[in-house]
């Protein structure tokens, strides 16, 4: 009788390992939310909605995009970091809240390395140095020459302090040994002032200006990545133009709350990466100015950590302080 009792007690315990894959296989059995830490209509939002729509088709469940902007992306990112780690709340964010803000802000409501689980790098989006068509400098070399002749006299717009748009300009100043004046804006207003020549130049994400370039309303000079972008193959990289190692690209990735089961993180990562490799999605993203990636959680976690370290020096030397 005792042996029988022990057998009965052991049976549920022995069965437990078999239950975990069954639960993972059932996910998702309800809608999944993707939080976007910026306003609707921006590059982060565009990428999240494109990927989210395809994930919804794949998973057979609604994937709801929810915008929670503010504090340079910190508000939406903190919300996800504090969410239940069950795979039903994800975040699509950019280099700012996932890397730059770690050194930009004196105090942070989350730690990207500890409070978030890397899922996959969605896309690299180089910034592109653009000017109005009648701007006197026809090349980066001429722009640098103008800046040297007029210290502080040239201005560049950005989408906010500490954004990749701002830090691209700061990095150019540092590497070229020039002083230009940074004019921060909130969102797309910077573009309007560039078009009206209230500011002289801007490093903007390719998706935000690609139509203006195609229409001839803006003139591109260089991209901020180490290599040319598939979206603008005729535009040289800054590294080609006397700025070796210049890399101030923006990028966009998906993360989950820390503690999300690793097997679930791997599934979401693999599903998302498979979408990014579809020829139609790849073509659509490249046309919009993004270079799709789709790597593993481990690779993305390593990438985020390296970006936090890399940008901390640029932020320190720029003297950037959040608004």
mmCIF file of C-alpha atoms in Angstrom:
data_model
loop_
_atom_site.group_PDB
_atom_site.id
_atom_site.type_symbol
_atom_site.label_atom_id
_atom_site.label_comp_id
_atom_site.label_asym_id
_atom_site.label_seq_id
_atom_site.Cartn_x
_atom_site.Cartn_y
_atom_site.Cartn_z
ATOM 1 C CA UNK A 1 0.000 0.000 0.000
ATOM 2 C CA UNK A 2 2.844 2.373 0.832
ATOM 3 C CA UNK A 3 4.495 1.677 -2.484
ATOM 4 C CA UNK A 4 1.229 2.368 -4.295
ATOM 5 C CA UNK A 5 0.824 5.647 -2.429
ATOM 6 C CA UNK A 6 4.360 6.725 -3.356
ATOM 7 C CA UNK A 7 3.625 5.908 -6.984
ATOM 8 C CA UNK A 8 0.483 7.992 -6.949
ATOM 9 C CA UNK A 9 2.292 10.922 -5.383
ATOM 10 C CA UNK A 10 5.164 10.696 -7.850
ATOM 11 C CA UNK A 11 2.958 10.593 -10.925
ATOM 12 C CA UNK A 12 1.993 14.302 -10.993
ATOM 13 C CA UNK A 13 5.611 15.327 -10.340
ATOM 14 C CA UNK A 14 6.894 13.179 -13.183
ATOM 15 C CA UNK A 15 4.260 14.670 -15.466
ATOM 16 C CA UNK A 16 5.207 18.284 -14.776
ATOM 17 C CA UNK A 17 8.019 18.619 -17.381
ATOM 18 C CA UNK A 18 5.606 17.521 -20.084
ATOM 19 C CA UNK A 19 3.176 20.303 -19.214
ATOM 20 C CA UNK A 20 5.531 23.236 -19.953
ATOM 21 C CA UNK A 21 5.887 22.639 -23.709
ATOM 22 C CA UNK A 22 2.128 22.194 -23.948
ATOM 23 C CA UNK A 23 1.590 25.625 -22.394
ATOM 24 C CA UNK A 24 4.223 27.214 -24.661
ATOM 25 C CA UNK A 25 2.638 25.576 -27.701
ATOM 26 C CA UNK A 26 -0.736 27.081 -26.762
ATOM 27 C CA UNK A 27 0.657 30.619 -26.744
ATOM 28 C CA UNK A 28 -0.853 32.963 -27.763
ATOM 29 C CA UNK A 29 -4.436 32.195 -26.829
ATOM 30 C CA UNK A 30 -5.450 35.869 -26.563
ATOM 31 C CA UNK A 31 -4.420 39.251 -28.056
ATOM 32 C CA UNK A 32 -0.791 40.363 -27.801
ATOM 33 C CA UNK A 33 0.105 44.007 -27.211
ATOM 34 C CA UNK A 34 3.125 45.693 -28.743
ATOM 35 C CA UNK A 35 3.935 48.920 -26.929
ATOM 36 C CA UNK A 36 5.583 51.635 -29.017
ATOM 37 C CA UNK A 37 7.462 54.158 -26.902
ATOM 38 C CA UNK A 38 6.938 56.998 -29.404
ATOM 39 C CA UNK A 39 4.015 58.707 -31.110
ATOM 40 C CA UNK A 40 2.017 57.219 -33.966
ATOM 41 C CA UNK A 41 3.334 57.855 -37.469
ATOM 42 C CA UNK A 42 7.048 57.847 -36.631
ATOM 43 C CA UNK A 43 9.604 55.297 -37.786
ATOM 44 C CA UNK A 44 9.247 53.147 -34.647
ATOM 45 C CA UNK A 45 5.482 53.056 -35.068
ATOM 46 C CA UNK A 46 5.667 52.266 -38.801
ATOM 47 C CA UNK A 47 7.973 49.288 -38.229
ATOM 48 C CA UNK A 48 5.925 47.995 -35.281
ATOM 49 C CA UNK A 49 2.686 48.081 -37.263
ATOM 50 C CA UNK A 50 4.230 46.399 -40.291
ATOM 51 C CA UNK A 51 5.638 43.542 -38.199
ATOM 52 C CA UNK A 52 2.628 43.383 -35.883
ATOM 53 C CA UNK A 53 0.186 42.861 -38.751
ATOM 54 C CA UNK A 54 2.154 39.860 -40.029
ATOM 55 C CA UNK A 55 2.555 38.385 -36.543
ATOM 56 C CA UNK A 56 -1.212 38.601 -36.093
ATOM 57 C CA UNK A 57 -1.688 36.558 -39.263
ATOM 58 C CA UNK A 58 0.908 34.010 -38.133
ATOM 59 C CA UNK A 59 -0.383 33.642 -34.578
ATOM 60 C CA UNK A 60 -4.092 33.784 -35.339
ATOM 61 C CA UNK A 61 -4.588 36.406 -32.632
ATOM 62 C CA UNK A 62 -4.906 40.210 -32.733
ATOM 63 C CA UNK A 63 -1.615 42.063 -32.228
ATOM 64 C CA UNK A 64 -2.541 45.478 -30.875
ATOM 65 C CA UNK A 65 -0.140 48.403 -31.272
ATOM 66 C CA UNK A 66 -0.312 50.796 -28.325
ATOM 67 C CA UNK A 67 1.600 54.099 -28.319
ATOM 68 C CA UNK A 68 2.964 55.269 -24.973
ATOM 69 C CA UNK A 69 5.315 58.184 -25.799
ATOM 70 C CA UNK A 70 7.167 60.510 -23.465
ATOM 71 C CA UNK A 71 10.506 61.159 -21.748
ATOM 72 C CA UNK A 72 12.531 60.144 -24.795
ATOM 73 C CA UNK A 73 10.832 56.757 -24.938
ATOM 74 C CA UNK A 74 11.328 56.000 -21.248
ATOM 75 C CA UNK A 75 7.633 55.987 -20.350
ATOM 76 C CA UNK A 76 6.621 53.205 -22.717
ATOM 77 C CA UNK A 77 9.808 51.258 -22.040
ATOM 78 C CA UNK A 78 9.339 51.385 -18.266
ATOM 79 C CA UNK A 79 5.746 50.244 -18.705
ATOM 80 C CA UNK A 80 6.912 47.101 -20.489
ATOM 81 C CA UNK A 81 9.764 46.512 -18.038
ATOM 82 C CA UNK A 82 7.170 46.449 -15.227
ATOM 83 C CA UNK A 83 4.656 44.292 -17.127
ATOM 84 C CA UNK A 84 3.892 40.628 -16.475
ATOM 85 C CA UNK A 85 6.526 38.528 -18.277
ATOM 86 C CA UNK A 86 4.097 36.231 -20.065
ATOM 87 C CA UNK A 87 4.714 37.155 -23.707
ATOM 88 C CA UNK A 88 1.519 39.164 -24.042
ATOM 89 C CA UNK A 89 3.196 42.571 -23.649
ATOM 90 C CA UNK A 90 6.121 43.360 -25.941
ATOM 91 C CA UNK A 91 7.959 46.556 -26.815
ATOM 92 C CA UNK A 92 9.247 47.954 -30.079
ATOM 93 C CA UNK A 93 11.702 50.753 -29.366
ATOM 94 C CA UNK A 94 14.742 52.455 -30.820
ATOM 95 C CA UNK A 95 18.368 53.055 -29.911
ATOM 96 C CA UNK A 96 17.278 55.929 -27.631
ATOM 97 C CA UNK A 97 15.328 54.201 -24.853
ATOM 98 C CA UNK A 98 17.236 50.921 -25.187
ATOM 99 C CA UNK A 99 20.793 52.307 -25.242
ATOM 100 C CA UNK A 100 21.396 56.082 -25.366
ATOM 101 C CA UNK A 101 19.128 57.014 -22.459
ATOM 102 C CA UNK A 102 21.150 54.843 -20.089
ATOM 103 C CA UNK A 103 23.876 57.502 -20.097
ATOM 104 C CA UNK A 104 21.786 60.531 -21.092
ATOM 105 C CA UNK A 105 19.555 60.556 -18.004
ATOM 106 C CA UNK A 106 21.029 60.858 -14.502
ATOM 107 C CA UNK A 107 18.418 58.482 -13.139
ATOM 108 C CA UNK A 108 16.558 55.839 -15.101
ATOM 109 C CA UNK A 109 13.334 54.001 -14.206
ATOM 110 C CA UNK A 110 14.674 50.785 -15.736
ATOM 111 C CA UNK A 111 17.911 49.098 -16.772
ATOM 112 C CA UNK A 112 17.909 47.837 -20.356
ATOM 113 C CA UNK A 113 20.330 45.048 -19.508
ATOM 114 C CA UNK A 114 18.476 43.775 -16.422
ATOM 115 C CA UNK A 115 14.807 44.672 -16.788
ATOM 116 C CA UNK A 116 14.231 43.717 -20.416
ATOM 117 C CA UNK A 117 14.682 40.507 -22.379
ATOM 118 C CA UNK A 118 16.098 41.035 -25.869
ATOM 119 C CA UNK A 119 13.955 39.399 -28.570
ATOM 120 C CA UNK A 120 15.333 40.514 -31.930
ATOM 121 C CA UNK A 121 16.837 43.453 -33.786
ATOM 122 C CA UNK A 122 14.167 44.415 -36.306
ATOM 123 C CA UNK A 123 16.001 46.878 -38.521
ATOM 124 C CA UNK A 124 18.937 49.182 -38.869
ATOM 125 C CA UNK A 125 17.920 52.619 -40.040
ATOM 126 C CA UNK A 126 20.845 54.888 -40.907
ATOM 127 C CA UNK A 127 20.399 58.585 -40.460
ATOM 128 C CA UNK A 128 20.919 60.568 -43.615
ATOM 129 C CA UNK A 129 22.534 63.998 -43.709
ATOM 130 C CA UNK A 130 20.179 66.251 -45.673
ATOM 131 C CA UNK A 131 20.099 69.931 -46.636
ATOM 132 C CA UNK A 132 17.785 72.178 -48.614
ATOM 133 C CA UNK A 133 18.428 72.064 -52.401
ATOM 134 C CA UNK A 134 19.903 75.588 -52.441
ATOM 135 C CA UNK A 135 22.240 75.107 -49.469
ATOM 136 C CA UNK A 136 25.667 76.396 -50.589
ATOM 137 C CA UNK A 137 27.688 73.327 -49.554
ATOM 138 C CA UNK A 138 27.482 70.560 -52.163
ATOM 139 C CA UNK A 139 29.334 67.912 -50.151
ATOM 140 C CA UNK A 140 30.249 66.943 -46.597
ATOM 141 C CA UNK A 141 33.749 68.342 -47.162
ATOM 142 C CA UNK A 142 32.276 71.713 -48.159
ATOM 143 C CA UNK A 143 29.903 71.597 -45.168
ATOM 144 C CA UNK A 144 32.848 71.032 -42.813
ATOM 145 C CA UNK A 145 34.770 73.854 -44.488
ATOM 146 C CA UNK A 146 31.807 76.204 -43.944
ATOM 147 C CA UNK A 147 31.573 75.145 -40.295
ATOM 148 C CA UNK A 148 35.284 75.807 -39.775
ATOM 149 C CA UNK A 149 34.990 79.235 -41.350
ATOM 150 C CA UNK A 150 31.985 80.114 -39.193
ATOM 151 C CA UNK A 151 32.359 78.488 -35.735
ATOM 152 C CA UNK A 152 28.879 78.114 -34.256
ATOM 153 C CA UNK A 153 27.384 79.781 -37.312
ATOM 154 C CA UNK A 154 25.823 76.691 -38.860
ATOM 155 C CA UNK A 155 22.893 75.012 -37.145
ATOM 156 C CA UNK A 156 21.433 71.544 -37.346
ATOM 157 C CA UNK A 157 18.004 70.392 -36.294
ATOM 158 C CA UNK A 158 17.159 67.185 -34.492
ATOM 159 C CA UNK A 159 14.113 65.380 -33.190
ATOM 160 C CA UNK A 160 15.217 65.963 -29.602
ATOM 161 C CA UNK A 161 18.149 65.985 -27.191
ATOM 162 C CA UNK A 162 19.850 62.613 -27.021
ATOM 163 C CA UNK A 163 18.190 61.186 -30.114
ATOM 164 C CA UNK A 164 20.334 59.571 -32.793
ATOM 165 C CA UNK A 165 19.479 62.611 -34.926
ATOM 166 C CA UNK A 166 21.144 64.867 -32.343
ATOM 167 C CA UNK A 167 24.096 62.591 -31.586
ATOM 168 C CA UNK A 168 24.893 62.079 -35.270
ATOM 169 C CA UNK A 169 25.517 65.822 -35.521
ATOM 170 C CA UNK A 170 27.483 65.802 -32.272
ATOM 171 C CA UNK A 171 29.660 62.953 -33.536
ATOM 172 C CA UNK A 172 30.358 64.809 -36.782
ATOM 173 C CA UNK A 173 31.412 67.885 -34.792
ATOM 174 C CA UNK A 174 33.709 65.773 -32.622
ATOM 175 C CA UNK A 175 35.338 63.923 -35.519
ATOM 176 C CA UNK A 176 35.662 66.965 -37.806
ATOM 177 C CA UNK A 177 36.834 69.299 -35.046
ATOM 178 C CA UNK A 178 34.105 71.858 -35.752
ATOM 179 C CA UNK A 179 31.437 73.611 -33.732
ATOM 180 C CA UNK A 180 27.881 73.758 -35.033
ATOM 181 C CA UNK A 181 24.751 74.758 -33.151
ATOM 182 C CA UNK A 182 22.272 72.070 -32.182
ATOM 183 C CA UNK A 183 18.583 73.048 -32.350
ATOM 184 C CA UNK A 184 16.347 70.380 -30.794
ATOM 185 C CA UNK A 185 12.727 70.012 -31.846
ATOM 186 C CA UNK A 186 9.864 67.741 -30.942
ATOM 187 C CA UNK A 187 9.295 65.331 -33.783
ATOM 188 C CA UNK A 188 8.676 66.361 -37.386
ATOM 189 C CA UNK A 189 8.782 70.134 -36.755
ATOM 190 C CA UNK A 190 12.535 69.982 -37.358
ATOM 191 C CA UNK A 191 11.929 68.941 -40.935
ATOM 192 C CA UNK A 192 9.709 71.934 -41.601
ATOM 193 C CA UNK A 193 12.391 74.320 -40.370
ATOM 194 C CA UNK A 194 15.020 72.566 -42.473
ATOM 195 C CA UNK A 195 12.879 72.971 -45.587
ATOM 196 C CA UNK A 196 12.406 76.671 -44.807
ATOM 197 C CA UNK A 197 16.160 77.097 -44.068
ATOM 198 C CA UNK A 198 15.688 78.066 -40.415
ATOM 199 C CA UNK A 199 18.323 75.402 -39.740
ATOM 200 C CA UNK A 200 21.117 74.475 -42.136
ATOM 201 C CA UNK A 201 21.248 70.699 -42.055
ATOM 202 C CA UNK A 202 19.898 67.646 -40.294
ATOM 203 C CA UNK A 203 20.659 63.987 -39.712
ATOM 204 C CA UNK A 204 17.220 62.406 -40.152
ATOM 205 C CA UNK A 205 16.107 58.794 -40.295
ATOM 206 C CA UNK A 206 15.756 57.719 -43.931
ATOM 207 C CA UNK A 207 12.049 56.765 -43.636
ATOM 208 C CA UNK A 208 11.179 60.251 -42.378
ATOM 209 C CA UNK A 209 12.731 62.054 -45.371
ATOM 210 C CA UNK A 210 12.865 59.565 -48.224
ATOM 211 C CA UNK A 211 9.807 61.010 -49.980
ATOM 212 C CA UNK A 212 11.187 64.553 -49.650
ATOM 213 C CA UNK A 213 14.450 63.383 -51.230
ATOM 214 C CA UNK A 214 12.634 61.632 -54.072
ATOM 215 C CA UNK A 215 10.598 64.788 -54.693
ATOM 216 C CA UNK A 216 13.749 66.945 -54.813
ATOM 217 C CA UNK A 217 12.791 68.992 -51.765
ATOM 218 C CA UNK A 218 15.832 67.784 -49.820
ATOM 219 C CA UNK A 219 19.342 66.948 -50.985
ATOM 220 C CA UNK A 220 21.183 64.017 -49.376
ATOM 221 C CA UNK A 221 24.901 64.212 -48.618
ATOM 222 C CA UNK A 222 25.774 61.074 -46.643
ATOM 223 C CA UNK A 223 24.402 58.287 -44.495
ATOM 224 C CA UNK A 224 25.545 57.873 -40.904
ATOM 225 C CA UNK A 225 26.247 54.134 -41.059
ATOM 226 C CA UNK A 226 29.536 52.350 -41.722
ATOM 227 C CA UNK A 227 28.248 51.212 -45.102
ATOM 228 C CA UNK A 228 25.799 52.509 -47.673
ATOM 229 C CA UNK A 229 22.126 51.807 -47.116
ATOM 230 C CA UNK A 230 20.151 49.555 -49.440
ATOM 231 C CA UNK A 231 17.486 52.276 -49.352
ATOM 232 C CA UNK A 232 19.856 54.935 -50.713
ATOM 233 C CA UNK A 233 22.679 53.082 -52.499
ATOM 234 C CA UNK A 234 23.899 56.197 -54.344
ATOM 235 C CA UNK A 235 24.479 58.146 -51.127
ATOM 236 C CA UNK A 236 27.982 57.622 -49.656
ATOM 237 C CA UNK A 237 28.563 56.626 -46.041
ATOM 238 C CA UNK A 238 30.322 59.112 -43.766
ATOM 239 C CA UNK A 239 33.090 56.529 -43.387
ATOM 240 C CA UNK A 240 33.827 56.933 -47.101
ATOM 241 C CA UNK A 241 34.174 60.688 -46.752
ATOM 242 C CA UNK A 242 37.020 61.051 -44.293
ATOM 243 C CA UNK A 243 35.206 59.903 -41.146
ATOM 244 C CA UNK A 244 36.553 56.382 -40.537
ATOM 245 C CA UNK A 245 34.440 54.414 -38.086
ATOM 246 C CA UNK A 246 31.598 56.946 -38.172
ATOM 247 C CA UNK A 247 28.514 54.995 -37.128
ATOM 248 C CA UNK A 248 25.540 56.862 -35.718
ATOM 249 C CA UNK A 249 22.759 54.750 -37.107
ATOM 250 C CA UNK A 250 19.389 54.449 -35.525
ATOM 251 C CA UNK A 251 18.003 50.975 -35.000
ATOM 252 C CA UNK A 252 14.771 49.418 -33.860
ATOM 253 C CA UNK A 253 14.270 46.253 -31.882
ATOM 254 C CA UNK A 254 11.750 44.143 -30.007
ATOM 255 C CA UNK A 255 12.117 43.327 -26.319
ATOM 256 C CA UNK A 256 9.987 41.721 -23.616
ATOM 257 C CA UNK A 257 9.891 42.075 -19.834
ATOM 258 C CA UNK A 258 12.766 40.319 -18.080
ATOM 259 C CA UNK A 259 11.637 36.941 -16.788
ATOM 260 C CA UNK A 260 9.677 36.047 -19.909
ATOM 261 C CA UNK A 261 10.211 32.279 -20.400
ATOM 262 C CA UNK A 262 13.263 31.757 -22.637
ATOM 263 C CA UNK A 263 11.441 29.285 -24.890
ATOM 264 C CA UNK A 264 8.740 31.900 -25.495
ATOM 265 C CA UNK A 265 11.324 34.606 -26.230
ATOM 266 C CA UNK A 266 12.976 32.285 -28.739
ATOM 267 C CA UNK A 267 9.642 31.538 -30.424
ATOM 268 C CA UNK A 268 8.716 35.229 -30.754
ATOM 269 C CA UNK A 269 12.213 35.955 -32.054
ATOM 270 C CA UNK A 270 12.129 33.171 -34.626
ATOM 271 C CA UNK A 271 8.626 34.072 -35.809
ATOM 272 C CA UNK A 272 9.544 37.745 -36.169
ATOM 273 C CA UNK A 273 12.823 36.959 -37.948
ATOM 274 C CA UNK A 274 10.996 34.746 -40.436
ATOM 275 C CA UNK A 275 8.685 37.659 -41.261
ATOM 276 C CA UNK A 276 11.625 40.002 -41.836
ATOM 277 C CA UNK A 277 13.090 37.514 -44.314
ATOM 278 C CA UNK A 278 9.990 37.434 -46.508
ATOM 279 C CA UNK A 279 10.821 39.028 -49.873
ATOM 280 C CA UNK A 280 7.703 41.220 -49.836
ATOM 281 C CA UNK A 281 8.366 42.510 -46.311
ATOM 282 C CA UNK A 282 12.065 43.020 -47.009
ATOM 283 C CA UNK A 283 11.231 44.980 -50.167
ATOM 284 C CA UNK A 284 8.652 47.094 -48.358
ATOM 285 C CA UNK A 285 11.021 47.935 -45.506
ATOM 286 C CA UNK A 286 13.925 48.803 -47.810
ATOM 287 C CA UNK A 287 11.653 51.053 -49.851
ATOM 288 C CA UNK A 288 10.709 52.828 -46.629
ATOM 289 C CA UNK A 289 14.356 53.325 -45.666
ATOM 290 C CA UNK A 290 14.943 50.461 -43.242
ATOM 291 C CA UNK A 291 17.417 47.582 -43.533
ATOM 292 C CA UNK A 292 15.704 44.524 -41.955
ATOM 293 C CA UNK A 293 17.788 42.281 -39.684
ATOM 294 C CA UNK A 294 16.115 39.660 -37.458
ATOM 295 C CA UNK A 295 18.785 38.131 -35.186
ATOM 296 C CA UNK A 296 18.681 35.846 -32.143
ATOM 297 C CA UNK A 297 17.884 36.985 -28.573
ATOM 298 C CA UNK A 298 21.498 36.356 -27.536
ATOM 299 C CA UNK A 299 22.886 38.333 -30.462
ATOM 300 C CA UNK A 300 20.512 41.214 -29.816
ATOM 301 C CA UNK A 301 21.297 41.303 -26.083
ATOM 302 C CA UNK A 302 25.016 41.507 -26.891
ATOM 303 C CA UNK A 303 24.320 44.258 -29.417
ATOM 304 C CA UNK A 304 22.285 46.341 -26.934
ATOM 305 C CA UNK A 305 25.020 46.079 -24.307
ATOM 306 C CA UNK A 306 27.678 47.194 -26.790
ATOM 307 C CA UNK A 307 25.506 50.118 -27.930
ATOM 308 C CA UNK A 308 25.004 51.298 -24.340
ATOM 309 C CA UNK A 309 28.779 51.427 -23.909
ATOM 310 C CA UNK A 310 29.445 53.019 -27.306
ATOM 311 C CA UNK A 311 26.933 55.831 -26.974
ATOM 312 C CA UNK A 312 27.906 56.719 -23.410
ATOM 313 C CA UNK A 313 31.147 58.294 -24.658
ATOM 314 C CA UNK A 314 29.387 60.284 -27.397
ATOM 315 C CA UNK A 315 26.814 61.548 -24.881
ATOM 316 C CA UNK A 316 29.527 62.499 -22.395
ATOM 317 C CA UNK A 317 31.565 64.446 -24.936
ATOM 318 C CA UNK A 318 28.484 66.171 -26.379
ATOM 319 C CA UNK A 319 27.366 67.452 -22.992
ATOM 320 C CA UNK A 320 23.790 66.479 -23.884
ATOM 321 C CA UNK A 321 21.222 66.999 -21.134
ATOM 322 C CA UNK A 322 17.606 65.786 -21.560
ATOM 323 C CA UNK A 323 14.928 68.429 -21.866
#
